[in-house]
PDB file of C-alpha atoms in Angstrom:
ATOM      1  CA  UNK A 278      22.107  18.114  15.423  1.00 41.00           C
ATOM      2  CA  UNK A 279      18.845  16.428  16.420  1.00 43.00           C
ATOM      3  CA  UNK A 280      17.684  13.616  14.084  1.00 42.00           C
ATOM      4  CA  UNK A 281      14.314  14.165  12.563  1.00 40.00           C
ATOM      5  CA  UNK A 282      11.673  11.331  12.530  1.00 47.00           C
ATOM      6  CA  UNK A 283       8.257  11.300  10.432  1.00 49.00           C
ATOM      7  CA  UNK A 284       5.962  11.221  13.557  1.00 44.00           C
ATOM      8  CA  UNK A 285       4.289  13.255  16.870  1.00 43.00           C
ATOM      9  CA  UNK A 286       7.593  13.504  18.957  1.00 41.00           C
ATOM     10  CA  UNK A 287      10.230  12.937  16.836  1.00 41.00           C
ATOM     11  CA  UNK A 288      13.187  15.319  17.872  1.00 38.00           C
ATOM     12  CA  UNK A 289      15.571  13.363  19.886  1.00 40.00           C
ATOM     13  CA  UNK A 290      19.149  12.759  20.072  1.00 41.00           C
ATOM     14  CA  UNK A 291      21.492   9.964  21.281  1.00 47.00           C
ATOM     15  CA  UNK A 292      20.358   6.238  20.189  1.00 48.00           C
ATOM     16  CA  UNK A 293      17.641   7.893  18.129  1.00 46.00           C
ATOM     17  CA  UNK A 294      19.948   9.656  15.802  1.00 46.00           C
ATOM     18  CA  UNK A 295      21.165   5.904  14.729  1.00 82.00           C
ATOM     19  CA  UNK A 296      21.159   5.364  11.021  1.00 89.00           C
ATOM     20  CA  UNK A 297      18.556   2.728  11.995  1.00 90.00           C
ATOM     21  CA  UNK A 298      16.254   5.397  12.735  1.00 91.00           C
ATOM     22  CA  UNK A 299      16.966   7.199   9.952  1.00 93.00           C
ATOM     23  CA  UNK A 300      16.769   4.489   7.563  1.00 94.00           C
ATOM     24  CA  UNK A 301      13.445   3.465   9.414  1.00 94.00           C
ATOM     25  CA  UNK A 302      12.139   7.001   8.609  1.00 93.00           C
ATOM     26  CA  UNK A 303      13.024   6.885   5.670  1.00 96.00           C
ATOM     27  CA  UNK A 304      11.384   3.572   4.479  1.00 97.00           C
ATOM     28  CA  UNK A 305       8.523   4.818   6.729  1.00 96.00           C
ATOM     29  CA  UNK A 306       8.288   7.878   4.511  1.00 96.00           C
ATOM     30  CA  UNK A 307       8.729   5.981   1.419  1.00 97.00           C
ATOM     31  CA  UNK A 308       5.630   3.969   2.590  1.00 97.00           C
ATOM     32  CA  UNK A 309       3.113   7.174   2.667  1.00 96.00           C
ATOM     33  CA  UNK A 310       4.644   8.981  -0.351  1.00 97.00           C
ATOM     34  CA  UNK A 311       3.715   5.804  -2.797  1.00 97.00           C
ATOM     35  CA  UNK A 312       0.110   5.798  -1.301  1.00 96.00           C
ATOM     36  CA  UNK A 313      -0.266   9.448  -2.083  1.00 96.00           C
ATOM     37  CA  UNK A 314       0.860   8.944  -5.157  1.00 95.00           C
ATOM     38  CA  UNK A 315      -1.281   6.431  -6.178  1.00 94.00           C
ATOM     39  CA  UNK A 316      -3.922   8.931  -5.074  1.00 91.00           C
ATOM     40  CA  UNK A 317      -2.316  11.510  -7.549  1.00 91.00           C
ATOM     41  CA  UNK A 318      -1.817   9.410 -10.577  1.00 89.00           C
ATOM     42  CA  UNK A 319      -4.949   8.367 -13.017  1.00 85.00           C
ATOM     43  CA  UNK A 320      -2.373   6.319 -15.491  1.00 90.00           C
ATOM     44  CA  UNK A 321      -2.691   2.845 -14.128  1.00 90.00           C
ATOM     45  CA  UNK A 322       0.357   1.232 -15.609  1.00 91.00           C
ATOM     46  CA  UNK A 323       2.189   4.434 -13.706  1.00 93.00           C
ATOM     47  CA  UNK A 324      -0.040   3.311 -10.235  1.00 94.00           C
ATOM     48  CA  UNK A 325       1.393  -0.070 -10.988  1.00 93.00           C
ATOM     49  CA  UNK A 326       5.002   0.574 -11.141  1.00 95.00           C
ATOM     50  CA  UNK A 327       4.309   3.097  -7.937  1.00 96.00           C
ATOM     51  CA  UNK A 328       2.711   0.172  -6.119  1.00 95.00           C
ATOM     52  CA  UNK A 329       5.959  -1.729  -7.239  1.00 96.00           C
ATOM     53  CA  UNK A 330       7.860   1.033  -5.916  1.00 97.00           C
ATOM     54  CA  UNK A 331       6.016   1.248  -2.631  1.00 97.00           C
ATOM     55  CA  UNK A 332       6.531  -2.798  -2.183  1.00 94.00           C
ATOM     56  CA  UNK A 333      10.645  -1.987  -2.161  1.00 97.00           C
ATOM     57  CA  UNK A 334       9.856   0.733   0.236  1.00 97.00           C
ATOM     58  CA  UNK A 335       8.088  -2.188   2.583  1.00 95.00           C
ATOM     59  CA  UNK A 336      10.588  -4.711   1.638  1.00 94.00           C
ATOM     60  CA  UNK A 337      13.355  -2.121   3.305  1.00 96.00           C
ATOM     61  CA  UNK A 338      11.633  -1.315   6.058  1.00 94.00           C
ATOM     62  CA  UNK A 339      11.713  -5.256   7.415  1.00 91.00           C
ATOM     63  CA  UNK A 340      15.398  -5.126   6.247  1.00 93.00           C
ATOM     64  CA  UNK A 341      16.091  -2.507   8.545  1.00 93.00           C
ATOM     65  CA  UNK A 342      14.375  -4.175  11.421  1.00 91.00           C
ATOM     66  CA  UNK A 343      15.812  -6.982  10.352  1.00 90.00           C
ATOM     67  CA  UNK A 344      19.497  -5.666  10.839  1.00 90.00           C
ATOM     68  CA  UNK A 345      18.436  -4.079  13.970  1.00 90.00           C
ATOM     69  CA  UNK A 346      17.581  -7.281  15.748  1.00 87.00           C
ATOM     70  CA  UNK A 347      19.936  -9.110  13.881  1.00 88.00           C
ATOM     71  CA  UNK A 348      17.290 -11.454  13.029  1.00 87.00           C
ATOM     72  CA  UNK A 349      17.684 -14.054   9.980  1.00 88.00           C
ATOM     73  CA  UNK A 350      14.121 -14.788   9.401  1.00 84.00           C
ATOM     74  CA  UNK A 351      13.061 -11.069   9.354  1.00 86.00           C
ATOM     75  CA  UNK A 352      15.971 -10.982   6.558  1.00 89.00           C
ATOM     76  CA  UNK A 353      14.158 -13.506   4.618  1.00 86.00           C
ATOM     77  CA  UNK A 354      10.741 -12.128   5.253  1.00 85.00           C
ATOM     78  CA  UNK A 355      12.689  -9.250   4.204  1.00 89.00           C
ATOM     79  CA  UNK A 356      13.465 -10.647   0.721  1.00 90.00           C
ATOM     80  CA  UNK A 357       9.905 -12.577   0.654  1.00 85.00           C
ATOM     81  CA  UNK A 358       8.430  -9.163   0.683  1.00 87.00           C
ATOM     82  CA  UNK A 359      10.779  -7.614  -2.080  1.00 92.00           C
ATOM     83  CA  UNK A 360       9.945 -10.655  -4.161  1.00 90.00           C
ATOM     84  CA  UNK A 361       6.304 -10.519  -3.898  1.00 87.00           C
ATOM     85  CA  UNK A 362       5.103  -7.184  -3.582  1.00 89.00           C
ATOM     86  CA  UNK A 363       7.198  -5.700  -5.868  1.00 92.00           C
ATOM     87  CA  UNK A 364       7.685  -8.264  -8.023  1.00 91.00           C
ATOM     88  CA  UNK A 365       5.143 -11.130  -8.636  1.00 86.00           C
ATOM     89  CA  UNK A 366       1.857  -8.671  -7.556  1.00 87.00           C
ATOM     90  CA  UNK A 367       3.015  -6.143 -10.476  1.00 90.00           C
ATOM     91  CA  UNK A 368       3.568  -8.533 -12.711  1.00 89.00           C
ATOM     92  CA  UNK A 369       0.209  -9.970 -12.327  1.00 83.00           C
ATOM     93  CA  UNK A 370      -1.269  -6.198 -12.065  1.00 85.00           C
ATOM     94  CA  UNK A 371       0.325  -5.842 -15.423  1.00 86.00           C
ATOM     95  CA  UNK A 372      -1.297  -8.481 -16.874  1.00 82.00           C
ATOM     96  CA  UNK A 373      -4.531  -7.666 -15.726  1.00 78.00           C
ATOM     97  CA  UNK A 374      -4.158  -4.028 -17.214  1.00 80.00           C
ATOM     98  CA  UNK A 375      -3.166  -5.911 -20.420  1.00 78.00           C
ATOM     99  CA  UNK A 376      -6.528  -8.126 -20.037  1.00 70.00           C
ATOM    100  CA  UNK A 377      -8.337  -4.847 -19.966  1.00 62.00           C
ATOM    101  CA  UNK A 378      -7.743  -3.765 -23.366  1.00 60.00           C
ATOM    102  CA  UNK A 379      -7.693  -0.452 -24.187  1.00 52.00           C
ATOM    103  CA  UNK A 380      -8.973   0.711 -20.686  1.00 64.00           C
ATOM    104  CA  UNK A 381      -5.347   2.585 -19.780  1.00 74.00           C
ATOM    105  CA  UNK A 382      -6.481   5.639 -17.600  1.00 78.00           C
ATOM    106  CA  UNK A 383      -8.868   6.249 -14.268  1.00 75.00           C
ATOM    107  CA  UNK A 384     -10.846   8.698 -16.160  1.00 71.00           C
ATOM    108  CA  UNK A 385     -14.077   9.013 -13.620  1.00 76.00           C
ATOM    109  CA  UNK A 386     -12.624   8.330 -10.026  1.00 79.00           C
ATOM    110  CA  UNK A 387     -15.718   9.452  -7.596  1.00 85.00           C
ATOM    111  CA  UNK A 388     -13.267  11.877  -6.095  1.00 88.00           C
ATOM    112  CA  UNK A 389     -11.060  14.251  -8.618  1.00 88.00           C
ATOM    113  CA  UNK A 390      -7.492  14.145  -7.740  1.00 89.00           C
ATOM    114  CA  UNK A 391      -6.715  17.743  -5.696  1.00 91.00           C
ATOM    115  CA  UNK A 392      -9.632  16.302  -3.294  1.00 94.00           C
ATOM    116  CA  UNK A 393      -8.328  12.850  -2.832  1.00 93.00           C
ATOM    117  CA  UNK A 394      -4.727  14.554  -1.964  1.00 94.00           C
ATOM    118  CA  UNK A 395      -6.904  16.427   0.702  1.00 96.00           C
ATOM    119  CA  UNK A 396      -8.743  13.460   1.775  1.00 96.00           C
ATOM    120  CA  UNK A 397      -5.094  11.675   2.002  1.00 96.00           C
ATOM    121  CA  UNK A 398      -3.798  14.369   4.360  1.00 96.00           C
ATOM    122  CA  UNK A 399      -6.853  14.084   6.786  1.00 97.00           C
ATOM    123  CA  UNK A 400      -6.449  10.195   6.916  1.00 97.00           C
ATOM    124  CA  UNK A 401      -2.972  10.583   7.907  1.00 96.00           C
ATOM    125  CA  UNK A 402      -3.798  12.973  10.641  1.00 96.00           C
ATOM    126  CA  UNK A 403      -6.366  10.627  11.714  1.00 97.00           C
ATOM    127  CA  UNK A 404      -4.200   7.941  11.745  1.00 96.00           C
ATOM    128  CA  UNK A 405      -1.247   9.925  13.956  1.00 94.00           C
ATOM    129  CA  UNK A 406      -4.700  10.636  16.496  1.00 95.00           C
ATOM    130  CA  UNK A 407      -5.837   6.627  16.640  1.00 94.00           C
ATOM    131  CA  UNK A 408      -2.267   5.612  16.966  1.00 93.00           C
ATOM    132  CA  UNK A 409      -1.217   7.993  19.403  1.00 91.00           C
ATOM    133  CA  UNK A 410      -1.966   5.846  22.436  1.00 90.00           C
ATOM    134  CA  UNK A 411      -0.127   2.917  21.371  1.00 87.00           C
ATOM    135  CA  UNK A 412       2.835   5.256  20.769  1.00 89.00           C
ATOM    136  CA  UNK A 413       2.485   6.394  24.088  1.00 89.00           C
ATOM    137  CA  UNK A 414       2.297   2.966  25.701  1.00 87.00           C
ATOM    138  CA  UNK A 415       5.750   2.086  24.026  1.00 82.00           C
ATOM    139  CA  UNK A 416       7.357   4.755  22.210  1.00 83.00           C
ATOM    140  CA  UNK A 417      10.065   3.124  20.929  1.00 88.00           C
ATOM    141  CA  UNK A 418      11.005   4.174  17.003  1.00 89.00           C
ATOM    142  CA  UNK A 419       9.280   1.289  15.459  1.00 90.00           C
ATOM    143  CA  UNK A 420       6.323   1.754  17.324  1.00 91.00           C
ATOM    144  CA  UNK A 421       6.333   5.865  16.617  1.00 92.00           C
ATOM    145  CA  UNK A 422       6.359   4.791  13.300  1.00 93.00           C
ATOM    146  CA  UNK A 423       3.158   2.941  13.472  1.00 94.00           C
ATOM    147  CA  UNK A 424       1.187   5.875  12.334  1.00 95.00           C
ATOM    148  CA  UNK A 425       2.440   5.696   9.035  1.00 96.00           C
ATOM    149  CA  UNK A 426       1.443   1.847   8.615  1.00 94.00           C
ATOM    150  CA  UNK A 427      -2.181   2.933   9.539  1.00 96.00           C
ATOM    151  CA  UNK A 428      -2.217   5.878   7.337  1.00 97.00           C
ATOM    152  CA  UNK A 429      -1.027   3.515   4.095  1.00 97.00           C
ATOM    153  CA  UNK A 430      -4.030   1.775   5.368  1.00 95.00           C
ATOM    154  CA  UNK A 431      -6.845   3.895   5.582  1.00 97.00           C
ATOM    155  CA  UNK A 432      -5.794   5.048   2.083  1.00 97.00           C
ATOM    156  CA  UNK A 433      -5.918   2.136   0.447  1.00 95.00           C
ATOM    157  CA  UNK A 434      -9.622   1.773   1.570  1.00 95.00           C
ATOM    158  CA  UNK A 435     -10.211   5.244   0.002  1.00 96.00           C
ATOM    159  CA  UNK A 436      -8.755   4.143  -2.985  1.00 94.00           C
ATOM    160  CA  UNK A 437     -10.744   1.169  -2.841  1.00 89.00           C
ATOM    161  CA  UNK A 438     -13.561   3.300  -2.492  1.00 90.00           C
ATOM    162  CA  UNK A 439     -13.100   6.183  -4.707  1.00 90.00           C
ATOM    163  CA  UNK A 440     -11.863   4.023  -7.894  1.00 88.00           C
ATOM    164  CA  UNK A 441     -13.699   2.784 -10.881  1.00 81.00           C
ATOM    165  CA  UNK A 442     -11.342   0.971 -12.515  1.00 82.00           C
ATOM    166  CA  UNK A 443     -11.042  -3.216 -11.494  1.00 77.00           C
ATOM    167  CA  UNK A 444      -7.446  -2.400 -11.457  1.00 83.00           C
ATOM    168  CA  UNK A 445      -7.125   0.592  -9.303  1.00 86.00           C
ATOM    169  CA  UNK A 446      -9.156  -1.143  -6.763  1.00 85.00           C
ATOM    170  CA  UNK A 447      -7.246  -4.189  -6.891  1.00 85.00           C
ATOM    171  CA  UNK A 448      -4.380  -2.131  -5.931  1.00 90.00           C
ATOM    172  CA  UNK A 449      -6.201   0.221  -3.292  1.00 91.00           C
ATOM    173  CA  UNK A 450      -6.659  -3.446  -1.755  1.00 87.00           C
ATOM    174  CA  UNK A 451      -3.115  -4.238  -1.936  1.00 89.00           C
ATOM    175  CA  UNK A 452      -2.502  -0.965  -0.516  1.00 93.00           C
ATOM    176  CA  UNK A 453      -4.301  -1.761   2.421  1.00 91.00           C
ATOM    177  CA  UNK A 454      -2.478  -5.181   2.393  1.00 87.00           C
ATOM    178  CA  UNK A 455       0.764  -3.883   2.566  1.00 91.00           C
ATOM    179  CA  UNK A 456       0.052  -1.054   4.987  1.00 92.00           C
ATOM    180  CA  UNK A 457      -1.631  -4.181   7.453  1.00 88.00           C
ATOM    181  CA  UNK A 458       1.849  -5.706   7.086  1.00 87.00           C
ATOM    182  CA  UNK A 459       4.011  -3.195   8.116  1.00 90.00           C
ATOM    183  CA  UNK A 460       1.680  -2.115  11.087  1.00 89.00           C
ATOM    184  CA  UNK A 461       2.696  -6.106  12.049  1.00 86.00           C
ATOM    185  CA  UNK A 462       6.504  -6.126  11.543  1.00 89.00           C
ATOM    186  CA  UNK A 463       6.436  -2.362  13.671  1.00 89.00           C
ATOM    187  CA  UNK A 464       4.405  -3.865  16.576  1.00 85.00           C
ATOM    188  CA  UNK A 465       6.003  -7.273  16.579  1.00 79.00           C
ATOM    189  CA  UNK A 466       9.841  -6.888  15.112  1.00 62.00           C
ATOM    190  CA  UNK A 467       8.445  -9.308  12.776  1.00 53.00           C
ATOM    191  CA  UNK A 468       4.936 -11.592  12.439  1.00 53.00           C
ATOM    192  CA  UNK A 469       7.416 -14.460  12.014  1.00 54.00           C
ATOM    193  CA  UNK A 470       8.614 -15.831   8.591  1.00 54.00           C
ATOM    194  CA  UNK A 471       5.570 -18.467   8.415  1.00 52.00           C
ATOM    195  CA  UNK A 472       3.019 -16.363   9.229  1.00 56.00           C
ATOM    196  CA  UNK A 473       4.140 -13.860   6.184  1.00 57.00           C
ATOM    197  CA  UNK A 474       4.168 -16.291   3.903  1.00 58.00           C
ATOM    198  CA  UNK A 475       0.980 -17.813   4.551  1.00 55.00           C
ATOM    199  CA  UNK A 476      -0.540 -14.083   3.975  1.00 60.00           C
ATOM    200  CA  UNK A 477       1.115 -13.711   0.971  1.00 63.00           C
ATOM    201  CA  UNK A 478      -0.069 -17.063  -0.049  1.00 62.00           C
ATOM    202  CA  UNK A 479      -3.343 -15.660   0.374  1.00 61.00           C
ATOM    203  CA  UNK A 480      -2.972 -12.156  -1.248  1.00 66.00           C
ATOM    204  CA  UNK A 481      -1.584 -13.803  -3.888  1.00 67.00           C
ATOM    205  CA  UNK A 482      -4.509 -16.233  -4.628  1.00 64.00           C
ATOM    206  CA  UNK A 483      -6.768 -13.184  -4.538  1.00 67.00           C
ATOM    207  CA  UNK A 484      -5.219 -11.405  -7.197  1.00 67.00           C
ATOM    208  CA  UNK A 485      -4.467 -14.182  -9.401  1.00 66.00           C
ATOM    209  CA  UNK A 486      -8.729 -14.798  -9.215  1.00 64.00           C
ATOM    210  CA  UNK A 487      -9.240 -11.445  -9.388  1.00 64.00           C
ATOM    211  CA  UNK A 488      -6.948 -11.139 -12.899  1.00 62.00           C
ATOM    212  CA  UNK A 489      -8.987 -13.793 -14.204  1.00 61.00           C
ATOM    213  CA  UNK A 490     -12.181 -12.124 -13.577  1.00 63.00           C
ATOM    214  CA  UNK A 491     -10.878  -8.500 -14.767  1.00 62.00           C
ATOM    215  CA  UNK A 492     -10.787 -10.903 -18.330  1.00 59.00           C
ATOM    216  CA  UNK A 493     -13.356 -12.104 -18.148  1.00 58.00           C
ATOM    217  CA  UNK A 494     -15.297  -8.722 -17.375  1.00 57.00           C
ATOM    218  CA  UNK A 495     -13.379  -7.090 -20.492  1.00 56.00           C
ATOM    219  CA  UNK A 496     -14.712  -9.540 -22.812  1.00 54.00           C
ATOM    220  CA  UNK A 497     -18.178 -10.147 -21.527  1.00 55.00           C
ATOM    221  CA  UNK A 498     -18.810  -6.646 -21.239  1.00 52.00           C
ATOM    222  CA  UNK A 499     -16.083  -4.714 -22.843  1.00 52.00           C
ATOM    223  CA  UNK A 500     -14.754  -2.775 -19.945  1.00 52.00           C
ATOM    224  CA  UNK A 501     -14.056  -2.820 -16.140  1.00 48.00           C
ATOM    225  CA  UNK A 502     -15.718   0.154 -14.554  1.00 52.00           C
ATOM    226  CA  UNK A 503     -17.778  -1.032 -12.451  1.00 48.00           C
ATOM    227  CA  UNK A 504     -20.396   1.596 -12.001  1.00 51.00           C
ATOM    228  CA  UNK A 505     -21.150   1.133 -15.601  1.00 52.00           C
ATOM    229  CA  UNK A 506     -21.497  -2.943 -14.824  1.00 48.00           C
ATOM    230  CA  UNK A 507     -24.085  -2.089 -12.565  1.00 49.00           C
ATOM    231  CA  UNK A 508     -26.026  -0.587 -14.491  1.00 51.00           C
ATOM    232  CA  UNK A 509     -26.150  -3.349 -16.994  1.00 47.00           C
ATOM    233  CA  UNK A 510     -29.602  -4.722 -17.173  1.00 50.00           C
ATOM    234  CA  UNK A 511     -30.979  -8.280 -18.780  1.00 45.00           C
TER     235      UNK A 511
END
């Protein structure tokens, strides 16, 4: 029975149908699936916990590389990643929904929901096309699984984009964030432990300002959508 694999290629057999490959898809899979559904959910304490969700999913995928190579500090970026992005970054998500009062919902997103799933499906295609020569170069299964990592990417821009809410682009950037991050660990086996941690160091500062200013906002102004904070005038 030939294993299947998430990406341009994928039947094989032999090595391939490993449980590391499977698990790897799987994680891989787990990766796009929480970015869709962030696309697909308005609720944001429900984007939250999928953002929460989706930082387990990344969290496994450097534990499986990290068995693979048998590699102790891709274990503990491993666990660095669980603790952090699914973890501390909800928490602090949480408490910037909190700071936003009453503001619980994504009611005007720019794009309604059944075109942002459509959008999400062409930026995963164009992410397979981009990433298709780098597959070819070195098509091993971390690299074939690249694709994904760039799709999480591109839509966490969209979300970035196509949000009102301070919140749900605070997470479209994390989305982006996490999606850079795996692209790294596929390409490299790991950016090393020190270099992770430095970047979380720095993701981490940004949201913690970036709570403090969704306060702030809420009780300057009374609310966090920021197309309606433009249009404020003195």
């Amino acid at each position: 029975m030939k294993g299947f694999q998430l990406y341009p290629g994928s039947l094989s057999t032999g090595h391939d149908a490993a449980p590391y490959v499977q698990l790897l898809n799987l994680f891989a899979g787990a990766l796009l699936l929480t970015a869709v559904l962030v696309l697909w959910r308005r609720e944001l304490a429900v984007i939250i916990k999928v953002f929460a969700m989706q930082g387990v999913a990344l969290a496994g995928l450097v534990g499986v590389l990290a068995g693979h190579e048998r590699s102790v500090e891709l274990a503990a970026a491993a666990a660095a990643v669980l603790a952090l992005r699914a973890g501390v970054l909800p928490f602090l998500l949480r408490r910037a929904l909190v700071a936003g009062g009453a503001e619980r919902r994504e009611t005007r997103p720019l794009v309604n929901v059944a075109a942002s799933l459509l959008v999400a499906a062409a930026l995963t295609l164009l992410a397979m096309a981009v990433s298709q020569p780098l597959v070819e170069l070195a098509p091993s299964p971390a690299i074939r699984a690249v694709p994904i990592g760039v799709a999480v990417v591109l839509i966490g821009f969209f979300v970035l984009v196509a949000r009102r809410r301070a919140v749900s682009q605070l997470v479209g950037f994390l989305l982006m964030d996490n999606g850079i991050t795996a692209v790294g660990f596929l390409t490299t086996s790991g950016t090393g432990l020190v270099v992770e941690v430095g970047v979380s160091l720095d993701v981490l500062l940004v949201v913690l300002v970036l709570q403090i200013l969704t306060g702030r906002m809420h009780e300057m102004f009374g609310g966090t959508d920021l197309d309606e904070l433009r249009e404020l005038r003195d």
